[in-house]
PDB file of C-alpha atoms in Angstrom:
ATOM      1  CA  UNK A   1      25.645 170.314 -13.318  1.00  0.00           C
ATOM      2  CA  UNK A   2      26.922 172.940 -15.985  1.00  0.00           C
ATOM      3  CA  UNK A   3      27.623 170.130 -18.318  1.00  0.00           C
ATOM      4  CA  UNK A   4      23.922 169.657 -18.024  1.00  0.00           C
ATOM      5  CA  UNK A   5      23.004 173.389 -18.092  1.00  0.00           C
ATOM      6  CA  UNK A   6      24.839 173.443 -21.691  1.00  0.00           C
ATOM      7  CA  UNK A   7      23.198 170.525 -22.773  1.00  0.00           C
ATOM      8  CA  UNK A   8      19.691 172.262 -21.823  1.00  0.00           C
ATOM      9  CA  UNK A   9      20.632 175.845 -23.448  1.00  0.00           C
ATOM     10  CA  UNK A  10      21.276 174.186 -26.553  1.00  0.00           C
ATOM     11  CA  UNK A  11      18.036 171.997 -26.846  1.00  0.00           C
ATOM     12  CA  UNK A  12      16.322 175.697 -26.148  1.00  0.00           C
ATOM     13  CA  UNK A  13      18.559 177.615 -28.602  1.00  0.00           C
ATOM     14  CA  UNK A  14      17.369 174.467 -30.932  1.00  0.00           C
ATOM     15  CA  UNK A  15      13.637 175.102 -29.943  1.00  0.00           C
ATOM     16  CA  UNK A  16      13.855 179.085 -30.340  1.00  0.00           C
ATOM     17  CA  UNK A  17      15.406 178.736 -33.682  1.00  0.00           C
ATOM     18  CA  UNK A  18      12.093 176.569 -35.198  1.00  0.00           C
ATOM     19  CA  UNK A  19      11.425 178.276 -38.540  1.00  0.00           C
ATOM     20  CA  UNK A  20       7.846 178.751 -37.476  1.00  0.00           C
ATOM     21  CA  UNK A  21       8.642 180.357 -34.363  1.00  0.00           C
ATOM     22  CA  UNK A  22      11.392 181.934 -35.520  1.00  0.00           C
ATOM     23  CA  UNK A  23       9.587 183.717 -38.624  1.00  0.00           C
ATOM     24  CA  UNK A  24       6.534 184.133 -36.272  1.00  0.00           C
ATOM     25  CA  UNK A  25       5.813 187.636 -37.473  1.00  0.00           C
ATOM     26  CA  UNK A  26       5.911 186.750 -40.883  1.00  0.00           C
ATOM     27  CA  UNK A  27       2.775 184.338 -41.478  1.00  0.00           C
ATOM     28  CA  UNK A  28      -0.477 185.232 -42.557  1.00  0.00           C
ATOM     29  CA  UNK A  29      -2.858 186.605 -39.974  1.00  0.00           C
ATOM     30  CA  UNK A  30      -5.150 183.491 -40.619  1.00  0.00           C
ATOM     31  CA  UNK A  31      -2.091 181.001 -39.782  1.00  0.00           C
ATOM     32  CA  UNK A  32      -0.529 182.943 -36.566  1.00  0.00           C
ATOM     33  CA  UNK A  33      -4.575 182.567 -35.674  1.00  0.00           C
ATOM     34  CA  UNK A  34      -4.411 178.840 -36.275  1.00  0.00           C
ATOM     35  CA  UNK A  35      -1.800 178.178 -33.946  1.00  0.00           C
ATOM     36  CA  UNK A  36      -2.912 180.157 -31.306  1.00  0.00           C
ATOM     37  CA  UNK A  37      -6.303 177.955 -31.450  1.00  0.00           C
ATOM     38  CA  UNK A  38      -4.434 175.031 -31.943  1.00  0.00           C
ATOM     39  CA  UNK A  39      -1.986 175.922 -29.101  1.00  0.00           C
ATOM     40  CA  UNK A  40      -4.526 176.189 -26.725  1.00  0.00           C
ATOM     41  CA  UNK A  41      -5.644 172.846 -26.757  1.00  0.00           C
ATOM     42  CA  UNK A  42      -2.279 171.868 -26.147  1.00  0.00           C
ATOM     43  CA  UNK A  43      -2.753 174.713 -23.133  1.00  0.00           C
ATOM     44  CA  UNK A  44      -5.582 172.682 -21.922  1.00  0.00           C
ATOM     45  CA  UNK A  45      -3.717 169.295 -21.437  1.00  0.00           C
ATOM     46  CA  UNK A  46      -1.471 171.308 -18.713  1.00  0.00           C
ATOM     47  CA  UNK A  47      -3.644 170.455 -15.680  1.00  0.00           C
ATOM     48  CA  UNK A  48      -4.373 166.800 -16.641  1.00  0.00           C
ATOM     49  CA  UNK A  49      -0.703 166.250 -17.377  1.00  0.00           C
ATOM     50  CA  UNK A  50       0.089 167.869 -14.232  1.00  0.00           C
ATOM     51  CA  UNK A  51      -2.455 165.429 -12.197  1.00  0.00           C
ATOM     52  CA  UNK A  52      -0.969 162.398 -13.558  1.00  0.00           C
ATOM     53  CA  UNK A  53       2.606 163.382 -12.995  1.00  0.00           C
ATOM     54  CA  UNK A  54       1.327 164.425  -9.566  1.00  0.00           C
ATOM     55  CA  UNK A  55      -0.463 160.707  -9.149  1.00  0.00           C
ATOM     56  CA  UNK A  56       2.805 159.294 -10.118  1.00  0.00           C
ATOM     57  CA  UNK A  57       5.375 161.142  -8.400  1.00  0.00           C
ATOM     58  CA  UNK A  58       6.929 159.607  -5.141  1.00  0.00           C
ATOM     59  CA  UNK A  59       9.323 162.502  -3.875  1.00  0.00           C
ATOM     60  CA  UNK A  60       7.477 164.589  -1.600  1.00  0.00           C
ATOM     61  CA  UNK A  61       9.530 167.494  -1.858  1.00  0.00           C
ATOM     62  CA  UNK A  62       8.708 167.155  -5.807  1.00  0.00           C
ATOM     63  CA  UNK A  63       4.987 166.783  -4.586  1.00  0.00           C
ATOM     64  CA  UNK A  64       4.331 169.398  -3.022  1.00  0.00           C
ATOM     65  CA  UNK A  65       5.680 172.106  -5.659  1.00  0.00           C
ATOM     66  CA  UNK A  66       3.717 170.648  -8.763  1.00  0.00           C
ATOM     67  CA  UNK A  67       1.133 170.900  -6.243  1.00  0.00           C
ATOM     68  CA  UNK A  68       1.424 174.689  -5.741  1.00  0.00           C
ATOM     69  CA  UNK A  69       1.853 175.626  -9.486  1.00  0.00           C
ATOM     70  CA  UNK A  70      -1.394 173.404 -10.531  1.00  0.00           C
ATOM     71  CA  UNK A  71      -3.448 175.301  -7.638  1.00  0.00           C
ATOM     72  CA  UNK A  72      -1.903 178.490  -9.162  1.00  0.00           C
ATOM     73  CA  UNK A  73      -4.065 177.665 -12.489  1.00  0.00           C
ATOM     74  CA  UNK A  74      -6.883 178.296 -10.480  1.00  0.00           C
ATOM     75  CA  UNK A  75      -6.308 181.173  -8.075  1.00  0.00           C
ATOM     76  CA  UNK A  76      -9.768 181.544  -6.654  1.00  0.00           C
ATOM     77  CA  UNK A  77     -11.588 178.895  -4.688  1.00  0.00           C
ATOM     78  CA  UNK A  78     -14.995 181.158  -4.606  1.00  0.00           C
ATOM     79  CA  UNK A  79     -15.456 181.535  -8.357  1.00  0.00           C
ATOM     80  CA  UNK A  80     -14.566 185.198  -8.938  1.00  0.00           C
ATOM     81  CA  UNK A  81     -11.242 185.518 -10.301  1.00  0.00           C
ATOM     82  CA  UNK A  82     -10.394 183.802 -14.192  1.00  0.00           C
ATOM     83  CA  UNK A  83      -8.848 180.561 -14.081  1.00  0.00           C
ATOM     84  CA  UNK A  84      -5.354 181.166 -16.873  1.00  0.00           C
ATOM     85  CA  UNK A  85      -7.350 179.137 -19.488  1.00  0.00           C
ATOM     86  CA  UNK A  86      -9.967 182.205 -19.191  1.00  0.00           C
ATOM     87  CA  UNK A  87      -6.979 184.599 -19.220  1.00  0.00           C
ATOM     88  CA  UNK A  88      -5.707 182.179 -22.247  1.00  0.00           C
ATOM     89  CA  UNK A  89      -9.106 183.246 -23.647  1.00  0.00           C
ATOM     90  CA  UNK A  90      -9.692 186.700 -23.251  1.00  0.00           C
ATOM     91  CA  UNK A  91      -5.982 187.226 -24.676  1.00  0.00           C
ATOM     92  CA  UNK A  92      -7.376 185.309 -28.041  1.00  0.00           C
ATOM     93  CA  UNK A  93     -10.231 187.669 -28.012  1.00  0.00           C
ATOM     94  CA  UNK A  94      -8.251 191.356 -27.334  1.00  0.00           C
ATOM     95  CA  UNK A  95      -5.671 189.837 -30.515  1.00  0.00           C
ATOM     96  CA  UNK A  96      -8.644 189.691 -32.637  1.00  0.00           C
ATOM     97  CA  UNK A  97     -10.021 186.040 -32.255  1.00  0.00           C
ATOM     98  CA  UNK A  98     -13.417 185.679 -33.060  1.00  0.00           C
ATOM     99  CA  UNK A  99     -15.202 184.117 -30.399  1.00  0.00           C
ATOM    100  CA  UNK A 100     -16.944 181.736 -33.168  1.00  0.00           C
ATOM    101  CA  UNK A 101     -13.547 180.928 -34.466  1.00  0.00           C
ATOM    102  CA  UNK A 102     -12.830 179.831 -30.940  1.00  0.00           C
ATOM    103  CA  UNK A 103     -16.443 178.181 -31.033  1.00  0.00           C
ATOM    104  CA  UNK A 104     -15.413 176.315 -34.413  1.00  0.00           C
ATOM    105  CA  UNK A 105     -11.798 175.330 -33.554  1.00  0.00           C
ATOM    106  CA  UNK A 106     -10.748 171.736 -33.104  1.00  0.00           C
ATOM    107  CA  UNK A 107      -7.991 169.984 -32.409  1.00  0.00           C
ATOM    108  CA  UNK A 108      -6.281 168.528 -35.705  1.00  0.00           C
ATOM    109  CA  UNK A 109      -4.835 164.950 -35.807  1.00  0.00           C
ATOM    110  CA  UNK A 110      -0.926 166.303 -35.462  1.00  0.00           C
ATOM    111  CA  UNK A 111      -2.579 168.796 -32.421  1.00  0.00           C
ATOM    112  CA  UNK A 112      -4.324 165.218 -31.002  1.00  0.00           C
ATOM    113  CA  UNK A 113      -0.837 163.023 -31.414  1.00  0.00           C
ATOM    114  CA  UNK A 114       1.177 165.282 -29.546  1.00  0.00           C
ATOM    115  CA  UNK A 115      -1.615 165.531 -26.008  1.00  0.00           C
ATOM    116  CA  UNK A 116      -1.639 161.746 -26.212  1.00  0.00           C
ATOM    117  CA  UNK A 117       2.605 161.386 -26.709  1.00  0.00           C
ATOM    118  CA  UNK A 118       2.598 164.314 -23.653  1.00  0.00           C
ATOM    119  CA  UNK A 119       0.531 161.685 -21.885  1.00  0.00           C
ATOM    120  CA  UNK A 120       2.651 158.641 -22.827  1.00  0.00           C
ATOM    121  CA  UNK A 121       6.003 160.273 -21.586  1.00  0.00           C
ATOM    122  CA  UNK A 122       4.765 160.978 -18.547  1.00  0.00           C
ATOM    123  CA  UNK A 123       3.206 157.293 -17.927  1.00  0.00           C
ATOM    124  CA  UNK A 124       6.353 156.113 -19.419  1.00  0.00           C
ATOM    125  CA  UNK A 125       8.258 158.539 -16.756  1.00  0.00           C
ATOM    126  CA  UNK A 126       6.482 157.400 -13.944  1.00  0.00           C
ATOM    127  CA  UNK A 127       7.213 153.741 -14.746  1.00  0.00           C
ATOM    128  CA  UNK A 128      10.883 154.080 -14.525  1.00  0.00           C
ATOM    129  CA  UNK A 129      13.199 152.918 -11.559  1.00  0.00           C
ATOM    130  CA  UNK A 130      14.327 156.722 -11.569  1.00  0.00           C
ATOM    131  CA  UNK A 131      10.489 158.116 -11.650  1.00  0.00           C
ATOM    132  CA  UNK A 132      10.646 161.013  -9.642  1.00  0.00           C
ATOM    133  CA  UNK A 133      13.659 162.770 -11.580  1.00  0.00           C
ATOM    134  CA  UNK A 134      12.162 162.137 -15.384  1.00  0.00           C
ATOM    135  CA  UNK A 135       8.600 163.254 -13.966  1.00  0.00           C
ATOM    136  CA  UNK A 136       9.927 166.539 -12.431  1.00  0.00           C
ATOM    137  CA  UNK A 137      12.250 166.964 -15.423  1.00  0.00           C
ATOM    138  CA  UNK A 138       9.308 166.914 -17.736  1.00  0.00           C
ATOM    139  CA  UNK A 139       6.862 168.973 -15.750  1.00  0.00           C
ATOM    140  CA  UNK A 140      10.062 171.643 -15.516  1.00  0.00           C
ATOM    141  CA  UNK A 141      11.153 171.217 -18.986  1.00  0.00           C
ATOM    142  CA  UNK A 142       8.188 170.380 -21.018  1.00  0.00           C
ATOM    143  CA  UNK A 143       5.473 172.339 -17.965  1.00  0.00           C
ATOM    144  CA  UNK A 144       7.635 175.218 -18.147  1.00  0.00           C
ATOM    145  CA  UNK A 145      11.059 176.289 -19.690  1.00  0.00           C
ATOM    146  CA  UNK A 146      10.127 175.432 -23.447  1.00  0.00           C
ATOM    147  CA  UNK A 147       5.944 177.051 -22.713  1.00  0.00           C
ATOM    148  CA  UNK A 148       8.093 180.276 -21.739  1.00  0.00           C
ATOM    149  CA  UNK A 149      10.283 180.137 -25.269  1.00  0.00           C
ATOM    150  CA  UNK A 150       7.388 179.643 -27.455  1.00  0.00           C
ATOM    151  CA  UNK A 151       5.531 182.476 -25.517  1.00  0.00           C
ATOM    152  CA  UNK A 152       8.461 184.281 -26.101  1.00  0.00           C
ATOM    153  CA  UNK A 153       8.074 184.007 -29.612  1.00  0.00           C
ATOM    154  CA  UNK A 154       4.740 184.488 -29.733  1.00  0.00           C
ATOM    155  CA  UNK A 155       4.917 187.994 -28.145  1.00  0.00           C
ATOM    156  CA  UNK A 156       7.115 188.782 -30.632  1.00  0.00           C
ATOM    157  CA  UNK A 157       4.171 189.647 -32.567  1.00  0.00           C
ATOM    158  CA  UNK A 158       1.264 189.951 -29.826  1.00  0.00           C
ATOM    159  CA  UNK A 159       2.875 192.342 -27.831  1.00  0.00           C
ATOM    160  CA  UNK A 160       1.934 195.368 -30.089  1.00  0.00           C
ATOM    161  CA  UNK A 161      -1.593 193.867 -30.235  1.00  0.00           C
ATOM    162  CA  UNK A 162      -1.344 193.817 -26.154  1.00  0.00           C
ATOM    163  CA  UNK A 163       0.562 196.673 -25.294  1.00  0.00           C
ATOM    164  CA  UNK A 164      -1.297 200.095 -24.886  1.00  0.00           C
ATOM    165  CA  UNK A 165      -0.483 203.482 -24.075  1.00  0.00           C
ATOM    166  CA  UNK A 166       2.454 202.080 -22.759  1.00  0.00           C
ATOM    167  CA  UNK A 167       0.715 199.705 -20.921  1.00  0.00           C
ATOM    168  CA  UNK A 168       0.695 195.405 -21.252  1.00  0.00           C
ATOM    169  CA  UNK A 169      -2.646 194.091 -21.399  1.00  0.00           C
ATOM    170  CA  UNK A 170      -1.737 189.822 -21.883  1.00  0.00           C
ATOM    171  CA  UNK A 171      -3.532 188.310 -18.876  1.00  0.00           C
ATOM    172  CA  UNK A 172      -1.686 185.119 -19.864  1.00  0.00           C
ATOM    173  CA  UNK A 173       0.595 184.905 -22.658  1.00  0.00           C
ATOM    174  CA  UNK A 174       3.435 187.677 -21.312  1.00  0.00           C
ATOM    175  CA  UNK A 175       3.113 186.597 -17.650  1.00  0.00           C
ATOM    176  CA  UNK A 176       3.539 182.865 -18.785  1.00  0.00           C
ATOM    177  CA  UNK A 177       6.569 183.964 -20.184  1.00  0.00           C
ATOM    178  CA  UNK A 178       8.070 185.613 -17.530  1.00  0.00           C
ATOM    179  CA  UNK A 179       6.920 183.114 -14.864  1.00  0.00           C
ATOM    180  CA  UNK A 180       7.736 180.202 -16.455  1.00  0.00           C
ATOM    181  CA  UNK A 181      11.040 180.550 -17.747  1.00  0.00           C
ATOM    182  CA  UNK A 182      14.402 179.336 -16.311  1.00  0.00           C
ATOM    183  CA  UNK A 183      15.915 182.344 -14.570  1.00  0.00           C
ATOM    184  CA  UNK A 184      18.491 180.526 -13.503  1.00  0.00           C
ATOM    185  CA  UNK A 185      20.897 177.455 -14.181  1.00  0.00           C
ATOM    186  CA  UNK A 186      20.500 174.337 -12.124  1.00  0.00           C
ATOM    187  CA  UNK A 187      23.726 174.546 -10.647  1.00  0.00           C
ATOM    188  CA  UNK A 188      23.104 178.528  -9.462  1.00  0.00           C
ATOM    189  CA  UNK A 189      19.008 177.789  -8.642  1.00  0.00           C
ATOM    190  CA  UNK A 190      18.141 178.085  -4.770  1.00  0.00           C
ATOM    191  CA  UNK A 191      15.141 178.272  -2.782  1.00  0.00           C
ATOM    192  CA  UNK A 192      14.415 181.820  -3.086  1.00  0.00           C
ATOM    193  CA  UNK A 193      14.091 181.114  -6.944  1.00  0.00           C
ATOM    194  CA  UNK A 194      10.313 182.319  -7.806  1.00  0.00           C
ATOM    195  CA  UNK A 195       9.717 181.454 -11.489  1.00  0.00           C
ATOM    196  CA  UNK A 196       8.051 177.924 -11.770  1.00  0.00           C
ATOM    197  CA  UNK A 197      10.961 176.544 -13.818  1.00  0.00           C
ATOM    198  CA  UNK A 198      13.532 177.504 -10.969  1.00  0.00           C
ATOM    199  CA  UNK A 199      11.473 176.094  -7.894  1.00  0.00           C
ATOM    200  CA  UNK A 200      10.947 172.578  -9.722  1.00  0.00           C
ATOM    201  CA  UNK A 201      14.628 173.198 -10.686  1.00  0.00           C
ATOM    202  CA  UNK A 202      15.602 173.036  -6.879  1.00  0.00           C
ATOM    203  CA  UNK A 203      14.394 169.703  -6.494  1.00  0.00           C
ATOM    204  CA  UNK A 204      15.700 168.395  -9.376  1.00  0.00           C
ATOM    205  CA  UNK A 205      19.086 169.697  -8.806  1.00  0.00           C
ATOM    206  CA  UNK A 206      18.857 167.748  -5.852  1.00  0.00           C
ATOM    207  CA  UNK A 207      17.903 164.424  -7.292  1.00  0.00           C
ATOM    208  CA  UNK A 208      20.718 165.159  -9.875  1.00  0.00           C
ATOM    209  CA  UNK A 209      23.315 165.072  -7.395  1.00  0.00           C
ATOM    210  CA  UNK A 210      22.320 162.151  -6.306  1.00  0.00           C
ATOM    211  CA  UNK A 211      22.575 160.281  -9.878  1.00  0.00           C
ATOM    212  CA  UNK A 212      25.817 158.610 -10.779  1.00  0.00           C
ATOM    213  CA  UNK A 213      24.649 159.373 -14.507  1.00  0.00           C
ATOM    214  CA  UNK A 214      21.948 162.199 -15.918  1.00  0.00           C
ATOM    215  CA  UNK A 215      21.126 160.198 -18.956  1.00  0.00           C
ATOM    216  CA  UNK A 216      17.617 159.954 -17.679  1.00  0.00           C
ATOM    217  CA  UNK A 217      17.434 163.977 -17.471  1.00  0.00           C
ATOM    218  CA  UNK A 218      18.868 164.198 -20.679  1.00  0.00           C
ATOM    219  CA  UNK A 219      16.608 161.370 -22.667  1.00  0.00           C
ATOM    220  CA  UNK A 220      13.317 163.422 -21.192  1.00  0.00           C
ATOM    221  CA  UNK A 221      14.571 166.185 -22.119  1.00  0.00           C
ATOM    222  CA  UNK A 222      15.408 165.356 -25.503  1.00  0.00           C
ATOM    223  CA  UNK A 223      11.813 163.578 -25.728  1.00  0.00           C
ATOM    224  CA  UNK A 224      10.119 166.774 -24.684  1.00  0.00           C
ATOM    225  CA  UNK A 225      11.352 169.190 -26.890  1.00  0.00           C
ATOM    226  CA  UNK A 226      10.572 166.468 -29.688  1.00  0.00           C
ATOM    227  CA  UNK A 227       7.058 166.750 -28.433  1.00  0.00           C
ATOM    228  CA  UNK A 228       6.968 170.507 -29.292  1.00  0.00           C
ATOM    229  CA  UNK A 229       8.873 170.534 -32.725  1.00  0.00           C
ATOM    230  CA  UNK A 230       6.350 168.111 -33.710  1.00  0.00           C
ATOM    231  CA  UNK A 231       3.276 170.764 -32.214  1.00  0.00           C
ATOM    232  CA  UNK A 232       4.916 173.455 -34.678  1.00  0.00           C
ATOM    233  CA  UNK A 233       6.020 171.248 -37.571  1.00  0.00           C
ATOM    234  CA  UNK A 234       2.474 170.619 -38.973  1.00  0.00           C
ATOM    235  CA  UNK A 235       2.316 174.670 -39.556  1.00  0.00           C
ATOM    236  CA  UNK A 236       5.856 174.508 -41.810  1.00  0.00           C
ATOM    237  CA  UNK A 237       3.995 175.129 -44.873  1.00  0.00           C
ATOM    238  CA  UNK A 238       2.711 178.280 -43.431  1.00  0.00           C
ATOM    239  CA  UNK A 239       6.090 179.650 -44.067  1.00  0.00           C
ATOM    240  CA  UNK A 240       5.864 178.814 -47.663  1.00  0.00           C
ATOM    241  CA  UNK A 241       2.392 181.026 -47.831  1.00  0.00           C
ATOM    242  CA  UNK A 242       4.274 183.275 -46.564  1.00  0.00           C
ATOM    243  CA  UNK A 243       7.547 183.333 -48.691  1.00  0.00           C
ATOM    244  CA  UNK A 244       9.564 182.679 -45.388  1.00  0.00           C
TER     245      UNK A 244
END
């Protein structure tokens, strides 16, 4: 399991390291905008990628926690608390979105390729002999660990914007970043683990032990961060804008 732990620490050192991300407070106020509007389309595939990896998945151990963390999306079943898309929204707004740039925004054709590729790994997960392991190693990996890194990142240069008198103001962005990271490694997670990362992590720790090889762990892995270099990649020349 530690081999694997290494394995995953490097594909996130890889992912934190992505000149966009990595130069995040260096781009032009109208490009950091663009990816936050283009980022939250990606935001809004969470739920229906976590239904069909939910319609998919066999394990009901696995079952019921992507269960609990989609129902977390939407906390209130009587209408009067935000769902964290709203959140997602009224953080654009307090960083100084427009609401008719929000209005405006669509999703471009790199934006569009990556949903429908999120969609295709996880039909292409759930098709395997060894479904239940590659669908809870995406929802973890690609659901969770790497949405915590780039929101990392990102608060790099929101959390100024957000932070008052001392006080944090994200109603999505920070708490996404603490909630979803990977506090711990796979071979040290246990069931009192609370970020969403960790509690799919003690499942899959458990189907890991029982594989004789973790290529398939390491292969969706691999595929997922690809998925998210190619999100940021179509904003590389925003770095040459900004002399990055």
């Amino acid at each position: 399991m530690r081999e694997l732990d290494r394995f995953e620490d490097e594909l996130i050192e890889r992912f934190k390291g992505h000149p966009v991300l990595a130069n995040i407070a260096s781009l032009a106020e109208e490009d950091f905008v663009a990816i936050l509007l283009q980022r939250r389309f990606v935001s809004l595939a969470f739920t229906p990628s976590y239904d069909l990896a939910i319609d998919l998945l066999r394990d009901e151990a696995g079952l019921r926690i992507a269960r609990i963390i989609l129902r977390e999306e939407y906390p209130d079943s009587h209408g009067n608390t935000r769902s964290h898309r709203e959140d997602m929204k009224d953080d654009l707004l307090e960083l100084g979105v427009s609401r008719s740039a929000l209005v405006g925004s669509r999703p471009t054709t790199a934006t569009k390729r990556v949903i429908e590729d999120t969609f295709e790994l996880i039909a292409d997960a759930g098709a395997h002999a060894r479904a239940d392991l590659r669908l809870l190693t995406m929802l973890r990996f690609w659901g969770e660990v790497l949405v915590s890194v780039e929101y990392g990142r990102l608060w790099e240069r929101m959390g100024p914007l957000l932070t008052r008198d001392g006080e944090n103001h994200s109603r999505f962005y920070h708490p996404h970043y603490v909630h979803d990271a990977k506090a711990n490694s796979l071979a040290a997670v246990s069931r009192l683990s609370t970020s969403h990362s960790d509690r799919l992590a003690t499942r899959l720790s458990e189907l890991l032990a029982r594989e004789e090889s973790a290529g398939c762990f390491r292969e969706v892995e691999e595929r997922s961060l690809r998925l998210k270099v190619d999100f940021y990649d179509q904003f590389l020349p925003a770095l040459e804008r900004a002399g990055a």
